[in-house]
Short mmCIF file of C-alpha atoms and ligand atoms in Angstrom, two decimals:
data_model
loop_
_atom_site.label_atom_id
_atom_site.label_comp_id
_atom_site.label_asym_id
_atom_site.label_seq_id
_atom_site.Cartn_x
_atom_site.Cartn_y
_atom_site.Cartn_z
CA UNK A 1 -172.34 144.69 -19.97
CA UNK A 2 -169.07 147.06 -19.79
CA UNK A 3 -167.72 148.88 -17.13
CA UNK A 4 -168.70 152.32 -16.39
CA UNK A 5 -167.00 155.43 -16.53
CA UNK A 6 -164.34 153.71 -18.99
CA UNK A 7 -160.78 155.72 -19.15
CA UNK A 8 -159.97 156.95 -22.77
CA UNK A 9 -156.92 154.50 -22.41
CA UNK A 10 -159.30 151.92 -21.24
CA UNK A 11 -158.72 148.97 -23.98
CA UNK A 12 -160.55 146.38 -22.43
CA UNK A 13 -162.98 144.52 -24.43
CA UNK A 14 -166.75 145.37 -24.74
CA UNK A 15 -170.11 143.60 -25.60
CA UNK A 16 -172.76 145.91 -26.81
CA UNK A 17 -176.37 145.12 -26.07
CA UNK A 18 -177.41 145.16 -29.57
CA UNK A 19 -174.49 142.85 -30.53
CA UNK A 20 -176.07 140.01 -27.96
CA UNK A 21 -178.31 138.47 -29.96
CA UNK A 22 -175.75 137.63 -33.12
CA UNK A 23 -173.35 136.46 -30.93
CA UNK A 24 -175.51 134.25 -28.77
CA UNK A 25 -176.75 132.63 -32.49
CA UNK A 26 -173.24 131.04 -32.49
CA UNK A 27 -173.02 129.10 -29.42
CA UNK A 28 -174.14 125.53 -28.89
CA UNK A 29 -176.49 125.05 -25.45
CA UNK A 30 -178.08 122.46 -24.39
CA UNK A 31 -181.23 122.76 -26.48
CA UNK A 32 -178.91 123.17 -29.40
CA UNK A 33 -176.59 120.90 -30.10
CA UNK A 34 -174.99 120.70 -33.50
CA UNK A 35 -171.11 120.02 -34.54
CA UNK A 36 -168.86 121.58 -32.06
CA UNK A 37 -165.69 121.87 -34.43
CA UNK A 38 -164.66 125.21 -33.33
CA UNK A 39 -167.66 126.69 -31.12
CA UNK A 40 -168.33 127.83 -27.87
CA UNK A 41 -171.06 125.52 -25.91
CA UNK A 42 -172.82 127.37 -23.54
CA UNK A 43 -173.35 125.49 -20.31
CA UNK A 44 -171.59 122.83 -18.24
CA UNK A 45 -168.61 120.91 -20.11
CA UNK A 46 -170.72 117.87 -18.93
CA UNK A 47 -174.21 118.77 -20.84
CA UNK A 48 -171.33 118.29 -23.92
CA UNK A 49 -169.45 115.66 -23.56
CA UNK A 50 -171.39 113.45 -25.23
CA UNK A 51 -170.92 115.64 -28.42
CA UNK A 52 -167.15 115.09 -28.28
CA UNK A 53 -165.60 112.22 -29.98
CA UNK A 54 -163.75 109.16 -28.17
CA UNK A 55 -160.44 109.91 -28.42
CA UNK A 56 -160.45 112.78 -29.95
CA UNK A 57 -159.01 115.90 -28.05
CA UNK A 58 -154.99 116.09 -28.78
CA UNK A 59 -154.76 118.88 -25.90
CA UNK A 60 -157.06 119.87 -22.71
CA UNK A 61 -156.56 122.68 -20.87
CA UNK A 62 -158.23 122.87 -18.04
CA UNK A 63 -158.25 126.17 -15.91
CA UNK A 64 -161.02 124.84 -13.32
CA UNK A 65 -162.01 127.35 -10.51
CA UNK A 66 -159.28 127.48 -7.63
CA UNK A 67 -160.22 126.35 -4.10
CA UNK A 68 -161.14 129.31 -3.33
CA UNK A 69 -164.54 131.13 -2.53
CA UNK A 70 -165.51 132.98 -5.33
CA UNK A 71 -168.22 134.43 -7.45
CA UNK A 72 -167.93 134.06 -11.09
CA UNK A 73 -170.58 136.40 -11.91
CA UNK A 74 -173.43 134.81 -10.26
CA UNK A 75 -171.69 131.11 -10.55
CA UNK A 76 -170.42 130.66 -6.97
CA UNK A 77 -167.61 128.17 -6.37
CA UNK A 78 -167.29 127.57 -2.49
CA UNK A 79 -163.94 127.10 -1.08
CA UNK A 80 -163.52 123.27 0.39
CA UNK A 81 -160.70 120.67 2.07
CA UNK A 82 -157.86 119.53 -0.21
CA UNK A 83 -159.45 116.27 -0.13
CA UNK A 84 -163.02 117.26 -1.62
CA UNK A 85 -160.84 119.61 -4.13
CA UNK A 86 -159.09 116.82 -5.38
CA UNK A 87 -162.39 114.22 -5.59
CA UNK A 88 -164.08 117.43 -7.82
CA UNK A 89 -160.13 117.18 -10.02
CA UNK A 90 -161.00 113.38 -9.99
CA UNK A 91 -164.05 113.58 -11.35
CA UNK A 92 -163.68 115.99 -14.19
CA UNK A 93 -160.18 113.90 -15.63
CA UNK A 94 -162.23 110.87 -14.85
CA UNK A 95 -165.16 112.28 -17.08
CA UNK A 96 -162.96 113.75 -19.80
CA UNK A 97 -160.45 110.64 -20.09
CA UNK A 98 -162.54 108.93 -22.77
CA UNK A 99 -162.41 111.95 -24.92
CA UNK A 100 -158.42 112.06 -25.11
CA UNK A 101 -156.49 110.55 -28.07
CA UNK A 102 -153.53 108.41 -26.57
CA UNK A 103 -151.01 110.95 -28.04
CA UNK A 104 -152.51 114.34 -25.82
CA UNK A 105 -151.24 116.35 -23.34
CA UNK A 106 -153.42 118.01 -20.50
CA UNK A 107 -152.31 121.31 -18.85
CA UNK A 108 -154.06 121.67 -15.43
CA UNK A 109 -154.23 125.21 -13.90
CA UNK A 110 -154.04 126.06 -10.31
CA UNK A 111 -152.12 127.99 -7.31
CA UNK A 112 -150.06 126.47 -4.99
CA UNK A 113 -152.95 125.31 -2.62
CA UNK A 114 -154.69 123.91 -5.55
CA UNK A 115 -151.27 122.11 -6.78
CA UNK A 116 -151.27 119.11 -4.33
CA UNK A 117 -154.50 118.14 -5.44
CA UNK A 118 -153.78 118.29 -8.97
CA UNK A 119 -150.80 116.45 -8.94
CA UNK A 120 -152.81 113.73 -6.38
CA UNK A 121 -155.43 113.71 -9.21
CA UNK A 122 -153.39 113.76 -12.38
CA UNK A 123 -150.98 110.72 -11.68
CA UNK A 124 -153.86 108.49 -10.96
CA UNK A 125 -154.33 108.53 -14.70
CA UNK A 126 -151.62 110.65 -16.50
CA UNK A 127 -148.12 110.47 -16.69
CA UNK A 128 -146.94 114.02 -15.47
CA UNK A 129 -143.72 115.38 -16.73
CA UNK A 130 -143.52 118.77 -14.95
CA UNK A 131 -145.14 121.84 -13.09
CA UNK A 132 -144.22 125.37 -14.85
CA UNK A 133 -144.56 127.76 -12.09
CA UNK A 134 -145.52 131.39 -13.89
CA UNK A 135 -144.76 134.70 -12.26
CA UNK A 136 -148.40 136.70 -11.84
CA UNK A 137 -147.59 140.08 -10.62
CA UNK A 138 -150.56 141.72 -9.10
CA UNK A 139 -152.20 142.98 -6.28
CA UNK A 140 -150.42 144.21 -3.59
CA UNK A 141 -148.32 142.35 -0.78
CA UNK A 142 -149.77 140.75 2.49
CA UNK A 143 -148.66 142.23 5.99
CA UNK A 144 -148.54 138.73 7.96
CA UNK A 145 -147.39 136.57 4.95
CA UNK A 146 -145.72 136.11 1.67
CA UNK A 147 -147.48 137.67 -1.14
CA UNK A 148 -148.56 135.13 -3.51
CA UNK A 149 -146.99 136.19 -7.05
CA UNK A 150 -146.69 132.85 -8.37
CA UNK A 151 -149.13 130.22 -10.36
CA UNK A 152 -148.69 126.98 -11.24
CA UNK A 153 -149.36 124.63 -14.59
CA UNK A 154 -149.09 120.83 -14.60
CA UNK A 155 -147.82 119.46 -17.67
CA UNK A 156 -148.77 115.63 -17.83
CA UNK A 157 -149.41 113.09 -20.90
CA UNK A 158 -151.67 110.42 -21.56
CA UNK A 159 -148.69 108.03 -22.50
CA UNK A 160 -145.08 108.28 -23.58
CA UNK A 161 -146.02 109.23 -26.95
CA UNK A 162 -146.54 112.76 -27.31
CA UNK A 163 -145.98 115.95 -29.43
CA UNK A 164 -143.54 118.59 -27.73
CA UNK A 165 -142.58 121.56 -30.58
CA UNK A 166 -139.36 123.01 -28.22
CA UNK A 167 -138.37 124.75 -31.36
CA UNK A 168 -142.08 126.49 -31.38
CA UNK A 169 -141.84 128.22 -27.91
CA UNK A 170 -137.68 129.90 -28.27
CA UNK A 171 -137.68 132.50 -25.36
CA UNK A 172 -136.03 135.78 -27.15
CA UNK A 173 -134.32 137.49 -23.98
CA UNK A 174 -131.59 140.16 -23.53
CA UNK A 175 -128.12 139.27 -23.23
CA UNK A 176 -126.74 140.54 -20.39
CA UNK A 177 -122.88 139.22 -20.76
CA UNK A 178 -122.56 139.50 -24.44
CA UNK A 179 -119.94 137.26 -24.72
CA UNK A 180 -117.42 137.31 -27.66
CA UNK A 181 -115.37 134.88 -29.36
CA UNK A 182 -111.62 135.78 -30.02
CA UNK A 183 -112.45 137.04 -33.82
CA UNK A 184 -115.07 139.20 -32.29
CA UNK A 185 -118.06 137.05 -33.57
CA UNK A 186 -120.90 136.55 -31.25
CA UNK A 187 -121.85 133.23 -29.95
CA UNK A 188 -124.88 132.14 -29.51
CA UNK A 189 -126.47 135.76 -29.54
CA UNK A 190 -127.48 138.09 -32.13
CA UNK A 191 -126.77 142.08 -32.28
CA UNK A 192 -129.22 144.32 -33.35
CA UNK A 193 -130.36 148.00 -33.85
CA UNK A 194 -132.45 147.14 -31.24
CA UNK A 195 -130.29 144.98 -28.80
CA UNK A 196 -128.98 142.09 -28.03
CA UNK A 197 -130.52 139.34 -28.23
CA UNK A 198 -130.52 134.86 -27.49
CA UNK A 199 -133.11 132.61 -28.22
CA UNK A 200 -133.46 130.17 -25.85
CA UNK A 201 -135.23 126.64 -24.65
CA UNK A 202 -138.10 127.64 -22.80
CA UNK A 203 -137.81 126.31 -18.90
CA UNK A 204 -140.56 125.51 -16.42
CA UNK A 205 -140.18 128.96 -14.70
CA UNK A 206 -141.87 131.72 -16.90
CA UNK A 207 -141.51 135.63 -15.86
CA UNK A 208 -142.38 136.86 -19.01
CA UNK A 209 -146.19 136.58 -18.69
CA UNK A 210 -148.70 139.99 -18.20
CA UNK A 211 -151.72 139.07 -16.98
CA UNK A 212 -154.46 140.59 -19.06
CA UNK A 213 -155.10 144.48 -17.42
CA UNK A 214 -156.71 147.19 -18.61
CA UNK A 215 -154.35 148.74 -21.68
CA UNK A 216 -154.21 145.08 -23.40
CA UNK A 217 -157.23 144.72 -25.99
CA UNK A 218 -157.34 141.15 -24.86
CA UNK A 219 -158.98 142.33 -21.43
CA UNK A 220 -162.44 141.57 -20.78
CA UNK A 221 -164.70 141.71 -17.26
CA UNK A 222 -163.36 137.74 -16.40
CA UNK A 223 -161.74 138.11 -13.13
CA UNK A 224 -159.27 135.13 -13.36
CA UNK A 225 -158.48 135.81 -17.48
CA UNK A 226 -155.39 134.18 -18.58
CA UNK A 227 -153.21 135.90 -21.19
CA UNK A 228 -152.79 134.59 -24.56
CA UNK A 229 -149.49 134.53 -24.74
CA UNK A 230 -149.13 131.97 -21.46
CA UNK A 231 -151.99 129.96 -23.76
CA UNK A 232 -150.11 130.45 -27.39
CA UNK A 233 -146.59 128.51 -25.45
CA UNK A 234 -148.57 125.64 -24.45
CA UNK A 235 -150.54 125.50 -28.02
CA UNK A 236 -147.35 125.79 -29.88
CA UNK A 237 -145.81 123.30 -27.47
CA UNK A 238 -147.78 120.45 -27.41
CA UNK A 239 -150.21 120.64 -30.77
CA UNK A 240 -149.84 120.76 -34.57
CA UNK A 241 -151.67 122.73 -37.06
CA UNK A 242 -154.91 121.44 -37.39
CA UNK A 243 -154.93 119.35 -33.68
CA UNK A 244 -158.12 119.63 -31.55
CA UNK A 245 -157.52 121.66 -28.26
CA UNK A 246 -160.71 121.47 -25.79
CA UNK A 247 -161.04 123.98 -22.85
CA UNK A 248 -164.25 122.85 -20.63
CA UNK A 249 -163.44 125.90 -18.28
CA UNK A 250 -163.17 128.41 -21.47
CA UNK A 251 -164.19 131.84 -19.02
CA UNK A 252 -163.37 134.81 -21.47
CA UNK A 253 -162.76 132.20 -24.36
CA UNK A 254 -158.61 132.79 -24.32
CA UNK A 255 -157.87 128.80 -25.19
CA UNK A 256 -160.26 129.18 -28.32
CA UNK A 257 -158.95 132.56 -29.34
CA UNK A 258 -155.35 131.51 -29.21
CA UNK A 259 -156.21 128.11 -31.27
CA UNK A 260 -157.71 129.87 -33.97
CA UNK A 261 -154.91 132.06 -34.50
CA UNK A 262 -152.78 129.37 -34.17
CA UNK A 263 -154.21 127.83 -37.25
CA UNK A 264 -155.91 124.58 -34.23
CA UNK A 265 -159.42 123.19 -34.21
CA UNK A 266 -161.23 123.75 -31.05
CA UNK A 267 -163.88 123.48 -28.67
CA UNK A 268 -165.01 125.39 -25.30
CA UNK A 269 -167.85 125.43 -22.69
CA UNK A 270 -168.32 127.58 -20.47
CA UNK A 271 -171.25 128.16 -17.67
CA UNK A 272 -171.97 131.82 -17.49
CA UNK A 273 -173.51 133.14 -20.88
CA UNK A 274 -171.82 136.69 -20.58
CA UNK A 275 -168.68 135.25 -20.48
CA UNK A 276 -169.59 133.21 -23.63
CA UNK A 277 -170.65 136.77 -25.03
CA UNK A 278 -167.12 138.20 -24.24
CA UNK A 279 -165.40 134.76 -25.84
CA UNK A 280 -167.43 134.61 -29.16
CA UNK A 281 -166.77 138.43 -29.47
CA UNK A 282 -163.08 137.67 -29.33
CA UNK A 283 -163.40 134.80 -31.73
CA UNK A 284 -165.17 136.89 -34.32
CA UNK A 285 -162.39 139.95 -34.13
CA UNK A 286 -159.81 136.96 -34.39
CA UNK A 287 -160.78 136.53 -37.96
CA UNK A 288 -158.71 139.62 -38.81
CA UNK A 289 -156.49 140.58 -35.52
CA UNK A 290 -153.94 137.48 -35.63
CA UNK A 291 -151.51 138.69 -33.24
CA UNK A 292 -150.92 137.79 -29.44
CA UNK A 293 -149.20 140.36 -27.72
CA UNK A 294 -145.65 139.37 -26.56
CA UNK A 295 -145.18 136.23 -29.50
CA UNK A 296 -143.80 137.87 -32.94
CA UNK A 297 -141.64 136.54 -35.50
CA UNK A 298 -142.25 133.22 -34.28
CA UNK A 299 -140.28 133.49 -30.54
CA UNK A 300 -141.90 134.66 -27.16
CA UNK A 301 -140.54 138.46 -26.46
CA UNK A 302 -139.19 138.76 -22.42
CA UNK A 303 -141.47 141.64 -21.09
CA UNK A 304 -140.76 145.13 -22.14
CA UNK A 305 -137.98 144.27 -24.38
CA UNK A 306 -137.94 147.34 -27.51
CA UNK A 307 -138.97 145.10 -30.56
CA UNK A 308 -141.96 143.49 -28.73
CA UNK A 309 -143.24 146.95 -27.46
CA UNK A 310 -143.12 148.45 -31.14
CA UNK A 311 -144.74 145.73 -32.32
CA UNK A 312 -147.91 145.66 -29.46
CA UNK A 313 -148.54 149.46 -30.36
C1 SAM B 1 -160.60 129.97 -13.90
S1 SAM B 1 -161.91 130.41 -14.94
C2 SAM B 1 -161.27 130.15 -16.56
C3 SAM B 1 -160.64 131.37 -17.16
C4 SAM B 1 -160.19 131.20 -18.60
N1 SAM B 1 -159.06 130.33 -18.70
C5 SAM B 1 -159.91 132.53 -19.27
O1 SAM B 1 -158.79 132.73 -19.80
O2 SAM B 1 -160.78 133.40 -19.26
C6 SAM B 1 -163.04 129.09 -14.70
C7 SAM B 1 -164.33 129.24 -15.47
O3 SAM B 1 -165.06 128.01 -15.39
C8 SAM B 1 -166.45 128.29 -15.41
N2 SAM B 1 -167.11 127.06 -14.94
C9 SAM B 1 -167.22 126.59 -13.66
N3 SAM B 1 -167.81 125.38 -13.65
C10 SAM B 1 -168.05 125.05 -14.95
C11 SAM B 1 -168.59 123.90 -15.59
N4 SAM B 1 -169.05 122.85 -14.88
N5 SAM B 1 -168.67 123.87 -16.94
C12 SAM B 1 -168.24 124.93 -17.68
N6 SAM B 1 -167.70 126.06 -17.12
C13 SAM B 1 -167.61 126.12 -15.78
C14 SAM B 1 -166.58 129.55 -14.57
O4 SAM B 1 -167.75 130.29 -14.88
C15 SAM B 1 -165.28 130.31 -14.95
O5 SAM B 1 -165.54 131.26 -15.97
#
């Protein structure tokens, strides 16, 4: 189950053979159901939704796969037309709808070829408020085209009423003018031993998210993992303690992880049992290990900024 010839750096998360069987006692499957209040169900989010109360679900986040051809080890999704994409988007808000309290948000995942569809989909039924676009630096450029460093997130509500905790997701970012007043005081920025520093209201363009690699101990095999700090914003965001967050797409288990730090009830299916293994293993070292790299002292750290590093090491 890990990768082979791991470097001593190597942080990335690993499922031991003789650790399978305990974790695979925890998850819900088909031919075990049982209260889903913060478990992993192992199979299609439709085998579950029956489980899952009527309006009950105060945030979804759904990360479905992209229209794209890919393998999610062994689980094939095949690449199709923007119109079937967006009847597969219709059907999965159409089957979840029931399951969302009147006050929830849904966050929909996708890249810009999977946007049109999403937004198509979403405002048959939702009211959507925004698209964050997030910067995801990797891989290296194309030679006939732009290379694609950007991802997108639909923010959309199921009415007018909603929860949205600005004060909960501050950006802490270096100053670059530090502007004084006349007496010398600061304003609106802080100095410190270790900079200079503003908090400020987060905005729809993020370029302060790492996508999980190899030296964070968040990593795991998923190939499309998002980071728990891009998952702790919209958490913080949109839920209060004690909310009910629901992932159907849950891959390496990031939504559930973050939720349970977070102090949020949860639930998450996903298809592929060794990415279940992967999830649950992060769920059980989230007992002790609280933290999410990049989010300390209650404000989201800008990449590479000195207190955040200390802090992640
Ligand atoms: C884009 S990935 C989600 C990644 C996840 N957000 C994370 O941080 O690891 C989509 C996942 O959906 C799973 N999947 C596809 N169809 C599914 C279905 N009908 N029910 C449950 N999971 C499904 C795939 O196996 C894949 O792991």
């Amino acid at each position: 189950m890990n990768k082979k010839n791991k470097g001593k750096m190597n942080r990335t998360l690993e499922v031991q053979e003789k650790e399978i069987s305990s974790l695979e006692n925890s998850f819900l499957h088909p031919g075990k159901k049982g209260d889903i209040k913060n478990k992993i169900g192992l199979g299609s989010y439709v085998d579950f939704l029956d489980d899952i109360k009527d309006n009950s679900v105060d945030l979804l986040f759904l990360d479905p796969p992209y229209n794209l051809s890919k393998n999610f080890n062994g689980f094939e999704f095949k690449k199709s037309s923007v119109e079937e994409y967006t009847e597969y988007l219709d059907e999965i808000l159409e089957n979840i709808n029931p399951k969302l309290s009147n006050n929830s948000t849904i966050y929909i995942c996708g890249d810009w070829k999977t946007s049109i569809s999403i937004f198509n989909s979403a405002s048959k039924i939702f009211h959507v408020r925004n698209r964050i676009t997030w910067e995801r630096e990797k891989g290296r450029g194309a030679k006939s085209n732009w290379k694609n460093c950007s991802e997108d997130i639909w923010f959309c509500t199921k009415s007018n009423d909603y929860t949205f905790n600005v004060d909960e997701v501050k950006q802490r970012r270096n100053v670059i003018a530090p502007y004084r007043n006349q007496d010398g005081t600061t304003r609106d920025w802080s100095e410190t031993k270790e900079g200079n520093f503003r908090d400020s209201f987060p905005s729809n363009l993020w370029k302060d998210i790492t996508i999980p690699f190899w030296s964070m101990p968040e990593n795991t095999i998923h190939p499309t993992q998002k980071s728990e700090k891009l998952v702790a914003k919209l958490i913080l965001a949109s839920t209060n303690k004690n909310d009910f967050v629901f992932d159907p797409f849950l891959g390496s288990g990031t939504t559930n992880v973050v939720a349970k730090k977070l102090n949020r009830n949860f639930f998450g299916t996903e298809i592929n049992k060794e990415y279940c293994l992967y999830a649950q293993k992060r769920l059980e070292l989230a007992e002790s290990a609280k933290d999410i790299q990049g989010y300390h002292d209650g404000v989201f750290w800008d990449r590479n900024t000195l207190s955040a590093q200390k802090k992640n090491n």
